[in-house]
Coordinates of C-alpha atoms in Angstrom, one line a residue:
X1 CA 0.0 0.0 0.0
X2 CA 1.0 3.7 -0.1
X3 CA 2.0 3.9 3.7
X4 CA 4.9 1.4 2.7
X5 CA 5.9 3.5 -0.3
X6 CA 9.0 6.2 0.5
X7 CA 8.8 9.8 -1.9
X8 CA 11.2 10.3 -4.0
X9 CA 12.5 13.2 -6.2
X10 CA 11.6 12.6 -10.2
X11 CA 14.0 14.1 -12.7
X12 CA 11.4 13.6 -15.9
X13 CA 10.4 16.7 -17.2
X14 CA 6.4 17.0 -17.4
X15 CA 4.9 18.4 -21.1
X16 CA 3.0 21.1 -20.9
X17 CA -0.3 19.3 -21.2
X18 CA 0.5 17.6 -17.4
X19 CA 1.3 21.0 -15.8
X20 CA -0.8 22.8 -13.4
X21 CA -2.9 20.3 -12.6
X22 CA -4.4 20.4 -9.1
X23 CA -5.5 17.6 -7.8
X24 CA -5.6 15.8 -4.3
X25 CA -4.3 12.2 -4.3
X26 CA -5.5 9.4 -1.2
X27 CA -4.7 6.1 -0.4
X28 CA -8.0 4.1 -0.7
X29 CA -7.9 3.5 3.5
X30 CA -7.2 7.4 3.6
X31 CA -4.0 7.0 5.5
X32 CA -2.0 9.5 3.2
X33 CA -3.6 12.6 1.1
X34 CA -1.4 14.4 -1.2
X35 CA -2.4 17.7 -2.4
X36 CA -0.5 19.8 -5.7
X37 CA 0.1 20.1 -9.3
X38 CA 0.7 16.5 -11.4
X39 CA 4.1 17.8 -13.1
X40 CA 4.7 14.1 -14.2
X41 CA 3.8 10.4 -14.8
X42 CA 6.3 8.2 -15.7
X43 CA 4.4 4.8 -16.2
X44 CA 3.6 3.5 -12.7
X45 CA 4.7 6.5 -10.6
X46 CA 2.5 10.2 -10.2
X47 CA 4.9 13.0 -9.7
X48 CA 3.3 15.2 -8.0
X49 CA 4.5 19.3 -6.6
X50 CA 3.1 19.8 -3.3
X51 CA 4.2 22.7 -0.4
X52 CA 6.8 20.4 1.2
X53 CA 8.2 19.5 -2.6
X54 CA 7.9 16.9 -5.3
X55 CA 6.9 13.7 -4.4
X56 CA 5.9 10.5 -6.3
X57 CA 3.4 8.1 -5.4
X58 CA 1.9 5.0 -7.0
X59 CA -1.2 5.7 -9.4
X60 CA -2.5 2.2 -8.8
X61 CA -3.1 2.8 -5.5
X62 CA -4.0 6.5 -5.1
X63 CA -7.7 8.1 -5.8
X64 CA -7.3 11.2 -7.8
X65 CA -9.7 13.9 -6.5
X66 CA -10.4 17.3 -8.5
X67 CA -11.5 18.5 -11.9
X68 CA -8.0 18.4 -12.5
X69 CA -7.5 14.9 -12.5
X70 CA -9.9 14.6 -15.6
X71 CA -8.2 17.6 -17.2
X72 CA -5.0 16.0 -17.0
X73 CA -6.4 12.3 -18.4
X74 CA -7.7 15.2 -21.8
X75 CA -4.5 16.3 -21.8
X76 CA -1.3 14.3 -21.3
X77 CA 0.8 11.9 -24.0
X78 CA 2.1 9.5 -21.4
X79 CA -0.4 6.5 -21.9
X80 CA -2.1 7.9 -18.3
X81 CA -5.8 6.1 -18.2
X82 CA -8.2 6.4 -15.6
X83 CA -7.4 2.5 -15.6
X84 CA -4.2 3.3 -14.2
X85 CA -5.9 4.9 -10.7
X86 CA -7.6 3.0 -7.8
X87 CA -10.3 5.7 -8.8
X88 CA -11.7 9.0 -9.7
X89 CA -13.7 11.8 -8.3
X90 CA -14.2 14.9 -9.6
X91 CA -16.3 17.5 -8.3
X92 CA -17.3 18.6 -11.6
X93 CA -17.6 16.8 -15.2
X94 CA -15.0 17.7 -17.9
X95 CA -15.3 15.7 -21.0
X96 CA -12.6 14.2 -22.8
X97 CA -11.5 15.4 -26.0
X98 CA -12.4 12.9 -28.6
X99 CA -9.4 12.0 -31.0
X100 CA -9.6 9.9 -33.8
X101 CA -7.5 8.4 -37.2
X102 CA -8.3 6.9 -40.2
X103 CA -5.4 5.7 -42.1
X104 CA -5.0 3.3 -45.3
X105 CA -1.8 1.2 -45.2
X106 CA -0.2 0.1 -47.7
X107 CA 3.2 -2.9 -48.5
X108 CA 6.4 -2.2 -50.2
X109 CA 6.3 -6.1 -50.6
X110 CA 3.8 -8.9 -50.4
X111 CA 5.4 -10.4 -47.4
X112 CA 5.0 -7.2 -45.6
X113 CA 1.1 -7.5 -45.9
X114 CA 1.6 -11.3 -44.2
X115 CA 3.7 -9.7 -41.6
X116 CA 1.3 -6.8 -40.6
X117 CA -1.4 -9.7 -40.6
X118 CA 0.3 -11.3 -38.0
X119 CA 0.7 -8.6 -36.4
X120 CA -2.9 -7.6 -36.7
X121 CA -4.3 -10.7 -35.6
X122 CA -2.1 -11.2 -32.3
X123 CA -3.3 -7.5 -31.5
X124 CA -7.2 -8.4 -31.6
X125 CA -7.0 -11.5 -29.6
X126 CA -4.7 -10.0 -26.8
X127 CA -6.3 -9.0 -24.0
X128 CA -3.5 -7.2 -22.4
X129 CA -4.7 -3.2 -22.6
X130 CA -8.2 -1.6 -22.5
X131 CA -8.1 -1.4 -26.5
X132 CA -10.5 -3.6 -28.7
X133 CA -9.9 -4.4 -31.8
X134 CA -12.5 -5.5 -34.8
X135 CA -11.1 -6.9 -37.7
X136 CA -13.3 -6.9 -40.5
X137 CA -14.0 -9.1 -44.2
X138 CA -12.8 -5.7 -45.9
X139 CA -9.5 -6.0 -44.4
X140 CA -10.3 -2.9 -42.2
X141 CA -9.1 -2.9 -38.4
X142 CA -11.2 -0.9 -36.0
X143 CA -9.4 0.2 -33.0
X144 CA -11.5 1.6 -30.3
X145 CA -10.1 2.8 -26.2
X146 CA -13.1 4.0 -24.2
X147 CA -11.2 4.9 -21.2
X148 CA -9.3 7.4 -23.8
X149 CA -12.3 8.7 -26.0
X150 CA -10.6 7.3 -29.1
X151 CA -11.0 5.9 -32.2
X152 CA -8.8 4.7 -35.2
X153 CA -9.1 3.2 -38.3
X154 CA -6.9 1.2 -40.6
X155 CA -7.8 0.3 -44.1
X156 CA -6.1 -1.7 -47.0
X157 CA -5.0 0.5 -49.8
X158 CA -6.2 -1.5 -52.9
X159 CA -5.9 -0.7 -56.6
X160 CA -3.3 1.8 -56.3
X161 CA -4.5 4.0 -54.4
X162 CA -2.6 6.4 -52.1
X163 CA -1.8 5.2 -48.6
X164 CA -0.4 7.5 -45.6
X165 CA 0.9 4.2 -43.6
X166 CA 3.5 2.3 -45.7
X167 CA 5.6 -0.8 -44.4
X168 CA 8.4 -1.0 -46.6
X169 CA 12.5 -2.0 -46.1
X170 CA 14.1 1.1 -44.0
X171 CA 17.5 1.1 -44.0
X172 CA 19.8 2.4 -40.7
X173 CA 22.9 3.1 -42.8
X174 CA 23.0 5.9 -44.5
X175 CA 22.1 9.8 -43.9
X176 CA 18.5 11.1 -42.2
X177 CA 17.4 14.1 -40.6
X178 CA 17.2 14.1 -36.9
X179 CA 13.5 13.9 -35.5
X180 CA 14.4 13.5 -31.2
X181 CA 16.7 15.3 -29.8
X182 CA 16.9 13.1 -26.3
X183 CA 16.5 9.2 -26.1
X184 CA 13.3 10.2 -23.2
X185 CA 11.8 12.1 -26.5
X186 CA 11.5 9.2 -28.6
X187 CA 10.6 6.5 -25.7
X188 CA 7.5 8.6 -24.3
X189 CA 6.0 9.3 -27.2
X190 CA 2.7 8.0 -29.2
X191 CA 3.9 10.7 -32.2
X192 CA 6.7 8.4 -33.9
X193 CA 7.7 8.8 -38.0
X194 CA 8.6 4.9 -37.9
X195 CA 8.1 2.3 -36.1
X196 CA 10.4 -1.1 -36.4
X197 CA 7.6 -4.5 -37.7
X198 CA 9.7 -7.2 -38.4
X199 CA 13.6 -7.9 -39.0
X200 CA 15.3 -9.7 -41.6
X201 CA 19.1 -9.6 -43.1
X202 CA 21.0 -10.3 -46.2
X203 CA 24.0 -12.2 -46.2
X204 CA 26.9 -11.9 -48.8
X205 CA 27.9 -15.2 -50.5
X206 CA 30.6 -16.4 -52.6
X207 CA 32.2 -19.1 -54.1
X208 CA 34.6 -21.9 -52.0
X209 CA 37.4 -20.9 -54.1
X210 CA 37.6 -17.1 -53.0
X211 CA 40.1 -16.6 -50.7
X212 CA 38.9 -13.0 -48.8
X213 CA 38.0 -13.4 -45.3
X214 CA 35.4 -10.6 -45.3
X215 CA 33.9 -7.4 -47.7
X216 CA 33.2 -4.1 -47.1
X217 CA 30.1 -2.2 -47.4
X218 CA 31.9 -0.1 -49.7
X219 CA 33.7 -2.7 -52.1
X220 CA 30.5 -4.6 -52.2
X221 CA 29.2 -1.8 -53.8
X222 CA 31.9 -1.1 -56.0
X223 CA 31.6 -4.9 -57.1
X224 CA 27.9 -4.5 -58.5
X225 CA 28.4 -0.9 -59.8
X226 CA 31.6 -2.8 -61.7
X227 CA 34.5 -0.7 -60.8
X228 CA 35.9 -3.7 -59.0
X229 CA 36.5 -6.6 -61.6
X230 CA 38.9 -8.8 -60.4
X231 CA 39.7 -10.8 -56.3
X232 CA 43.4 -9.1 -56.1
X233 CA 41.9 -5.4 -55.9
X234 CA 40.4 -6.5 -52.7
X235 CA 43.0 -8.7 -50.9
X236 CA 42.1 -12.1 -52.8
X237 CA 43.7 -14.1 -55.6
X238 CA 44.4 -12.8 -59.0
X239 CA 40.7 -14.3 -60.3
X240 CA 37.4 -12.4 -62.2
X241 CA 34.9 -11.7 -59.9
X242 CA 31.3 -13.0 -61.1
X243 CA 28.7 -11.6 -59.0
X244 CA 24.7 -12.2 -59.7
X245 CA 21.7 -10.4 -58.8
X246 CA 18.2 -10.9 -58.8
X247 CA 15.6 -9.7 -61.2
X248 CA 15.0 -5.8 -61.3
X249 CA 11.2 -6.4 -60.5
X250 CA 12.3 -8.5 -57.5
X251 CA 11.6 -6.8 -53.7
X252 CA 14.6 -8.2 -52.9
X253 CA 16.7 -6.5 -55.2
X254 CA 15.4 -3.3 -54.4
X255 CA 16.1 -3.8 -50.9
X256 CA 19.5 -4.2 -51.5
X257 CA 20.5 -1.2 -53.9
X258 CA 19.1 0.5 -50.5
X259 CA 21.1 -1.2 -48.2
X260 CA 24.2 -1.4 -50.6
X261 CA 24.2 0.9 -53.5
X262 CA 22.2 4.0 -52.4
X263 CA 24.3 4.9 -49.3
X264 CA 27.7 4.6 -51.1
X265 CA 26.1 6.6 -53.8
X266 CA 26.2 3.5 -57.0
X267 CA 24.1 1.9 -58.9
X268 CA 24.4 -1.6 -60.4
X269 CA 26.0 -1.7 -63.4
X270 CA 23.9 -3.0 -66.4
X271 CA 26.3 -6.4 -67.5
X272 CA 25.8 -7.7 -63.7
X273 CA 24.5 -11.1 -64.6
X274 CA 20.7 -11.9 -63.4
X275 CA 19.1 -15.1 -62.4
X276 CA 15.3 -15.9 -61.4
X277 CA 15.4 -16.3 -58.0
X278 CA 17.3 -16.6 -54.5
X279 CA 17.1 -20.6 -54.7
X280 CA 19.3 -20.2 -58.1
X281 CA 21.9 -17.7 -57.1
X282 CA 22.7 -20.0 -53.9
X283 CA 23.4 -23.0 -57.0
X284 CA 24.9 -20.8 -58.7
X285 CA 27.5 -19.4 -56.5
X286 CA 28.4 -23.3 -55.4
X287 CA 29.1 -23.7 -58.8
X288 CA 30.4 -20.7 -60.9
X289 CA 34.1 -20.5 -59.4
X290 CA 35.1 -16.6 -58.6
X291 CA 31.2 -15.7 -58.0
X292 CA 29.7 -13.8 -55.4
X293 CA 26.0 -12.6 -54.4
X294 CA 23.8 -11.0 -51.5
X295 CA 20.7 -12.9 -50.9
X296 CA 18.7 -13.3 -47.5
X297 CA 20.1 -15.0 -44.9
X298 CA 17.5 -18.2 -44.9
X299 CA 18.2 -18.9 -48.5
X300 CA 22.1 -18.9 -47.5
X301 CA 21.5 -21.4 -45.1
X302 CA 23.8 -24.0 -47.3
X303 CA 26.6 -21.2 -48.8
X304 CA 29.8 -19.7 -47.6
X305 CA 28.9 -16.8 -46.6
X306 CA 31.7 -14.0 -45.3
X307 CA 31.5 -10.7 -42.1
X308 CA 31.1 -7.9 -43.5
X309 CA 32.1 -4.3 -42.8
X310 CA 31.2 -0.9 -42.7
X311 CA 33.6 2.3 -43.3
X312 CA 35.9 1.5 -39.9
X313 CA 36.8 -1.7 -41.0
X314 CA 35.4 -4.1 -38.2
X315 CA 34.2 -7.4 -39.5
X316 CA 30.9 -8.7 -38.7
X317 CA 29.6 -12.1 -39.2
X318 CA 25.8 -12.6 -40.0
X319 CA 24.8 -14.6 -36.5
X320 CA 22.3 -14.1 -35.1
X321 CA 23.1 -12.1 -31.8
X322 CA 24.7 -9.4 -34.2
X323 CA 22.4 -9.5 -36.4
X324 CA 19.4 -8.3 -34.2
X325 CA 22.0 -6.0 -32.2
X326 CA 22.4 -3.9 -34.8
X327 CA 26.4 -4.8 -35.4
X328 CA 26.1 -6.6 -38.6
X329 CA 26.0 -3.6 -41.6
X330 CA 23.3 -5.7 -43.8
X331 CA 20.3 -5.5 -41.6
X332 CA 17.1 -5.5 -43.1
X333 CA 14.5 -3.9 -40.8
X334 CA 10.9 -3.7 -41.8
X335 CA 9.4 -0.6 -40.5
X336 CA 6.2 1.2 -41.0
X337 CA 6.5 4.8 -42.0
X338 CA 4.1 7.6 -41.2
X339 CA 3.2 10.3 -44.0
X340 CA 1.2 12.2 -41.1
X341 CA 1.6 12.1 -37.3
X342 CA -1.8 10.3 -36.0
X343 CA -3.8 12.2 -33.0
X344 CA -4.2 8.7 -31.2
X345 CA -2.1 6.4 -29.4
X346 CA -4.1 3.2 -30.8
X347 CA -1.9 2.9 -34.0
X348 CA 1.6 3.4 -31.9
X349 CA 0.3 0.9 -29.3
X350 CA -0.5 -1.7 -32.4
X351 CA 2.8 -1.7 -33.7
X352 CA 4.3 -1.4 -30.5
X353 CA 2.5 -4.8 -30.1
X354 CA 4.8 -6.6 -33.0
X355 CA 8.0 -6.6 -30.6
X356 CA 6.1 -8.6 -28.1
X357 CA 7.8 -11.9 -27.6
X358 CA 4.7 -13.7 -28.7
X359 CA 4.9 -11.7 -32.3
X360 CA 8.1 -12.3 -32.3
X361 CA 7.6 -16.0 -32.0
X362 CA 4.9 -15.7 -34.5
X363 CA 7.0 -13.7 -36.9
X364 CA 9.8 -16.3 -36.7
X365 CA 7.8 -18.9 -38.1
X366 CA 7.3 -16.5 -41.3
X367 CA 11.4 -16.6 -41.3
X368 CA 11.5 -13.2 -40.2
X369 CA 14.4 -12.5 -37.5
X370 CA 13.2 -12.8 -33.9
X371 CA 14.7 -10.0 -32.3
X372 CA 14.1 -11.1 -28.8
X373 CA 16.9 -9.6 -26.5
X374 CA 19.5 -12.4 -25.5
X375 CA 23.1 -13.2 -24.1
X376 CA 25.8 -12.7 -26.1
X377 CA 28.2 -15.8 -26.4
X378 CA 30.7 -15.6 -23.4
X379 CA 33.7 -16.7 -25.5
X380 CA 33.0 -13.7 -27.6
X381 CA 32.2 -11.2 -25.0
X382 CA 35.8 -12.2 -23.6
X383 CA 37.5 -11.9 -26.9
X384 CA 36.4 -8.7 -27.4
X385 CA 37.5 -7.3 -23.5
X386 CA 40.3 -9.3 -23.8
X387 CA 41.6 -7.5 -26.8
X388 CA 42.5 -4.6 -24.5
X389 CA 45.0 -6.2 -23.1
X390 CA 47.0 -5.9 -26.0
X391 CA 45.7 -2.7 -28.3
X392 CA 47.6 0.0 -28.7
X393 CA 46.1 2.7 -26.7
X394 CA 47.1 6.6 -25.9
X395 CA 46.8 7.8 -22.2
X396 CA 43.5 9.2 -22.2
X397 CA 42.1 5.3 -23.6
X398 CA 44.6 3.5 -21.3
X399 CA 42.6 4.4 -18.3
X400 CA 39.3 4.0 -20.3
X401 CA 40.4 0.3 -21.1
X402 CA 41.2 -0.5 -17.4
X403 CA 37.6 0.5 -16.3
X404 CA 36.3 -1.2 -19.1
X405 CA 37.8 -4.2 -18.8
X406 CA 37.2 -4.0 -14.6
X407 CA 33.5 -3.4 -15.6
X408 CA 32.6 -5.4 -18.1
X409 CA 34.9 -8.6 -18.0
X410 CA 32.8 -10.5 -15.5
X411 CA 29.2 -8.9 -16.8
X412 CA 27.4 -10.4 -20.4
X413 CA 26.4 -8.2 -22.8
X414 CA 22.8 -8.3 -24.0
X415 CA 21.6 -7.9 -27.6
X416 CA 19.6 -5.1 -27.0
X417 CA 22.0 -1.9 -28.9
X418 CA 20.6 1.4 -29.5
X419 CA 22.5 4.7 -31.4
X420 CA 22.9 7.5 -28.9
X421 CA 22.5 11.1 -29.0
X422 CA 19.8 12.6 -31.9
X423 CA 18.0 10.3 -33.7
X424 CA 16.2 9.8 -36.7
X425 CA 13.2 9.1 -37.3
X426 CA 14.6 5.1 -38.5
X427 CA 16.9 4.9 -35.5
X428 CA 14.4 5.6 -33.0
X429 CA 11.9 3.0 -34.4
X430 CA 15.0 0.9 -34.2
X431 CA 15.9 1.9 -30.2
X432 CA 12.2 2.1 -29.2
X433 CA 12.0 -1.8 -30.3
X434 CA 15.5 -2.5 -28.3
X435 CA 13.9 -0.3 -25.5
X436 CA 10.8 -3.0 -25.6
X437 CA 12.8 -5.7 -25.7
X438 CA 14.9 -5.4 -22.5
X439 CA 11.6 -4.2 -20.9
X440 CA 9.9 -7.4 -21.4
X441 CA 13.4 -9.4 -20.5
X442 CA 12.9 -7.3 -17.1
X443 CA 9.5 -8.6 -16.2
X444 CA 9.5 -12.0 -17.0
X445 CA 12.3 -12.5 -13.9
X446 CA 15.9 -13.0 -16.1
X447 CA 17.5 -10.0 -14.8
X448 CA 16.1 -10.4 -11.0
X449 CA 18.1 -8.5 -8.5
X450 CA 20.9 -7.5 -11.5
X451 CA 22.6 -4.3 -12.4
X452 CA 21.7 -3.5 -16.5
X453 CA 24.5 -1.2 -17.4
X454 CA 24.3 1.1 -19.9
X455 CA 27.8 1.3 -21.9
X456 CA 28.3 3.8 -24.4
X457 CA 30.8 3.6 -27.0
X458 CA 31.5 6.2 -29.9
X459 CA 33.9 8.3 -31.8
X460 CA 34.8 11.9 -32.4
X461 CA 36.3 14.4 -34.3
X462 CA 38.1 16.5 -31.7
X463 CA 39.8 12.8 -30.4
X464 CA 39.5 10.4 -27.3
X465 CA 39.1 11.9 -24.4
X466 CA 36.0 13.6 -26.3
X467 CA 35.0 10.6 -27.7
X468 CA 34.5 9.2 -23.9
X469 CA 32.8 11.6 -22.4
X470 CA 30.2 12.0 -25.7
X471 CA 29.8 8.4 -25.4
X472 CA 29.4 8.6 -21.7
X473 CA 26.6 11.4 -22.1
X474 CA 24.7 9.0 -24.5
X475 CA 24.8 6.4 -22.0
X476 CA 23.7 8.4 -19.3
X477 CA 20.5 9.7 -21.2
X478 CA 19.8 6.6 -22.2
X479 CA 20.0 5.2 -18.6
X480 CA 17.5 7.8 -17.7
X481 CA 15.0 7.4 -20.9
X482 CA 15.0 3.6 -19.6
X483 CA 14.3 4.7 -16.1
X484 CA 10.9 6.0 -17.5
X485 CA 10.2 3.6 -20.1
X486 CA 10.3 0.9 -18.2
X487 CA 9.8 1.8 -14.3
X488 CA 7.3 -0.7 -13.8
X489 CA 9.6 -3.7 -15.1
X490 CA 12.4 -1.9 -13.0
X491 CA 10.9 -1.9 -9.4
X492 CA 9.1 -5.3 -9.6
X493 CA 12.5 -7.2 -10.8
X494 CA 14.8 -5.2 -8.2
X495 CA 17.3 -3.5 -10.7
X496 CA 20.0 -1.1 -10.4
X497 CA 21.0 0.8 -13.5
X498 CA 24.4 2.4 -14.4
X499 CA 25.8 3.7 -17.2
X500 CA 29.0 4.0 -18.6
X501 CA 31.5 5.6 -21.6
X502 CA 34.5 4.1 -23.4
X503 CA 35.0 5.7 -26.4
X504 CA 36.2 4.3 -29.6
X505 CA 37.9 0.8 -27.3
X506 CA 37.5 -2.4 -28.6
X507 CA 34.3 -1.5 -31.4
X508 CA 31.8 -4.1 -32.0
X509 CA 30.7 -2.8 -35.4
X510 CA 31.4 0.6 -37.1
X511 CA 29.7 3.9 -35.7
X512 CA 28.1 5.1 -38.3
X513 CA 24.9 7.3 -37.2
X514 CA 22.2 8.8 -39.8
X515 CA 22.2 11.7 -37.7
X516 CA 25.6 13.8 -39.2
X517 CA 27.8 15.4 -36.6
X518 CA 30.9 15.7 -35.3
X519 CA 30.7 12.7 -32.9
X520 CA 28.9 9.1 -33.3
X521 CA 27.8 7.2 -30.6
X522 CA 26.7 3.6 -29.8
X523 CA 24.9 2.3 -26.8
X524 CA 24.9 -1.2 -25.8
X525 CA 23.2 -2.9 -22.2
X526 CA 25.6 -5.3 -20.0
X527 CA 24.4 -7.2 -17.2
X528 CA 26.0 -8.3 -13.9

């Protein structure tokens, strides 16, 4: 009960819509009243400015008293619901304003119309929130909350017609605008440009003759636009290099001039040799000695495939772990993109709903990646702190590594990675999924009594010691956007979280933000 519950200071900023609210909050055995202005809500705890100063107390346990308790339920973008109270009571009636969308969706592919299906479907039969769901013959989704006086509506586009909802490939690489200037900005809100669906990855292939141990972004690209003709340019034996694509009509194909060709600013050359489908270019490759491809990672299930890199130069294999970490350079992340912001939370909340680890599961089975937050392999967690022993370091990253390698030698890193600092409008649908992720790995019990660290690492123009304390800063917000997000998940499983900043030491993948600027950070979660 409340009596047991100690107030603490909040450091969330409130919007403005939460401001000024007065209200008077009791226990429901009147033990402890509360009276002041709601300056903040930050999922399970009511932040409340009273004479003596701010205090937080439980909503679930507290009865909100005052008109002002109704205006703030009109007003605020945290998810509050009078669901969220033990009750209301107001002395006089203010109504709720009534918000509604109606959006037509529409699929860069037809797998992405199977995916938001899935989706879809796992939504209407979930009983978890106060939001119902019809699904009719039409293909049009109804989405109704009472509580919150609102409606939405999601239709098929058909025939062509214009949509203002798209799923469609959405690359990380690459240059964007940012959109959130904060990791809280992006976590809080039900206002997002994209949101991540579903997960997949390419995988480069080549023949058991070629001799490179792994490719760059870069001379991947350089291969397929056909300045690159021959193995020895690129560190292999003096051999023609044969690569093969899929059709120009194909998904597929466009999803890779995206990932590949777009960012390093090529286009595939028109003598690149094309074959049907995936199932051929995997024969192929077996066969054709010198030859080389990018297909999806399930249809290079029985190929050599090879790490690849971005512009730093780090290798990364296509596993699993660094695939849905966000290392490995040749993600394919399915997003839905927003032409318009909606006035509801109901469409956020549905696609929210496709990182739950029942979608996932779901998702798996339609070979998309399940991006499920997990351990990282412990033999390559210690080759990786284990490298600092022997890099070559300057003073300022000398006193970084022993810190780093203090901290993080006996802890395991978790797959959940998220780029720090601004963000665009891709990278937060990207860190909003990681977000949910470690949330729902923190209330099912895994993490029980554990510290999460937060552990930035980065770059920067104006060197190390700037490097470390940009990547320190990124950690730190994100430690406190977390702290918000996922408050509930933190006080039932007993965590601690920390946060910490090493630099450019011992990179994982490259640092290569959409957001330009004149550092680049990276923010991965360690547990111990």
């Amino acid at each position: 009960m409340l009596r047991n519950v100690f107030p603490f200071l909040l450091t969330v900023i409130a919007p403005v819509g939460l401001m000024a609210q007065q209200v008077e909050l009791r226990s429901s055995d009147e033990f402890i009243s509360v009276e002041g202005e709601i300056v903040g809500f930050n999922g399970v705890m009511l932040s409340v400015d009273t004479a003596v100063g701010q205090v937080s107390v439980p909503a679930s346990e507290i009865i909100c008293y005052g008109p002002g308790c109704l205006v703030m339920l009109a007003s605020n973008n945290f998810g509050l619901t009078a669901d969220a109270f033990d009750g209301i009571a107001a002395e006089e009636t203010v109504a709720l304003e009534s918000l509604s969308d109606d959006f037509v969706i529409s699929f860069a592919a037809p797998s992405f119309n199977a995916l938001y299906q899935t989706i879809a479907g796992g939504f209407a039969v979930s009983s978890q929130t106060s939001t119902t769901v019809e699904l009719t013959a039409a293909g049009q989704m109804l989405l109704r909350n009472e509580t919150g006086n609102e409606t939405a509506t999601l239709n098929l586009a058909t025939g062509g017609a214009a949509s203002d909802l798209r799923a469609s490939m959405t690359p990380l690489r690459g240059a964007s605008i940012p959109v959130f200037a904060s990791p809280v900005d992006w976590a809080t809100t039900t206002k997002l440009p994209n949101q991540l669906i579903g997960l997949g990855a390419f995988a480069v292939v080549v023949s058991a003759d070629v001799d490179i141990a792994a490719i760059s972004v870069a001379d991947l690209a350089g291969i397929y636009a056909g300045d690159i003709k021959n193995w020895s340019e690129i560190g292999g034996q003096d051999q023609s290099i044969l690569p093969l694509q899929l059709p120009i009509d194909s998904p597929l194909r466009d999803d890779v001039v995206a990932l590949v060709m777009e960012p390093e600013g090529k286009a595939i050359a028109p003598s690149i040799l094309t074959m049907a489908d995936e199932a051929s270019i995997a024969t192929s490759v077996n066969q054709f000695p010198g030859s080389i491809s990018v297909i999806s990672l399930p249809s290079a299930a029985e190929s050599t495939t090879i790490p690849v890199s971005g512009a730093c130069g780090v290798p990364v294999a296509p596993t699993q772990f660094n695939i849905i970490s966000g290392d490995y350079p040749l993600l394919r992340p399915i997003m839905v993109t927003y032409d318009r912001p909606p006035s509801t939370s109901l469409l956020t909340e549905l696609f929210d709903y496709a990182t739950s680890d029942v979608t996932q599961g779901l998702l798996e089975q339609r070979d998309f990646i399940n991006h499920r937050a997990q351990i990282q392999d412990g033999d390559e967690k210690n080759a990786r702190v284990s490298s600092l022993l022997t890099a070559t370091l300057d003073d300022t990253q000398r006193a970084a590594a022993a810190e780093m390698f203090q901290t993080l030698f006996g802890s395991s890193r978790l797959s959940s990675t998220m780029t720090g600092g601004q963000a665009s409008g891709p990278e937060s649908a990207w860190n909003r999924a990681m977000f949910h992720d470690l949330r729902e790995l923190a209330r099912d019990g895994a993490l029980s009594g554990q510290e999460i660290m937060f552990v930035g690492f980065g770059d920067s123009t104006a060197g190390n010691q700037d490097a470390i304390a940009a990547s320190a800063r990124a950690a730190s917000d994100m430690q406190a956007a977390f702290s918000t997000f996922a408050a509930d998940a933190i006080s039932q499983s007993d965590l601690t979280l920390s946060s910490f900043g090493f630099g450019s030491l011992a990179p994982a993948t490259c640092y290569e933000g959409q957001v330009s600027g004149p550092t680049q950070t990276r923010v991965e979660v360690w547990v111990r």
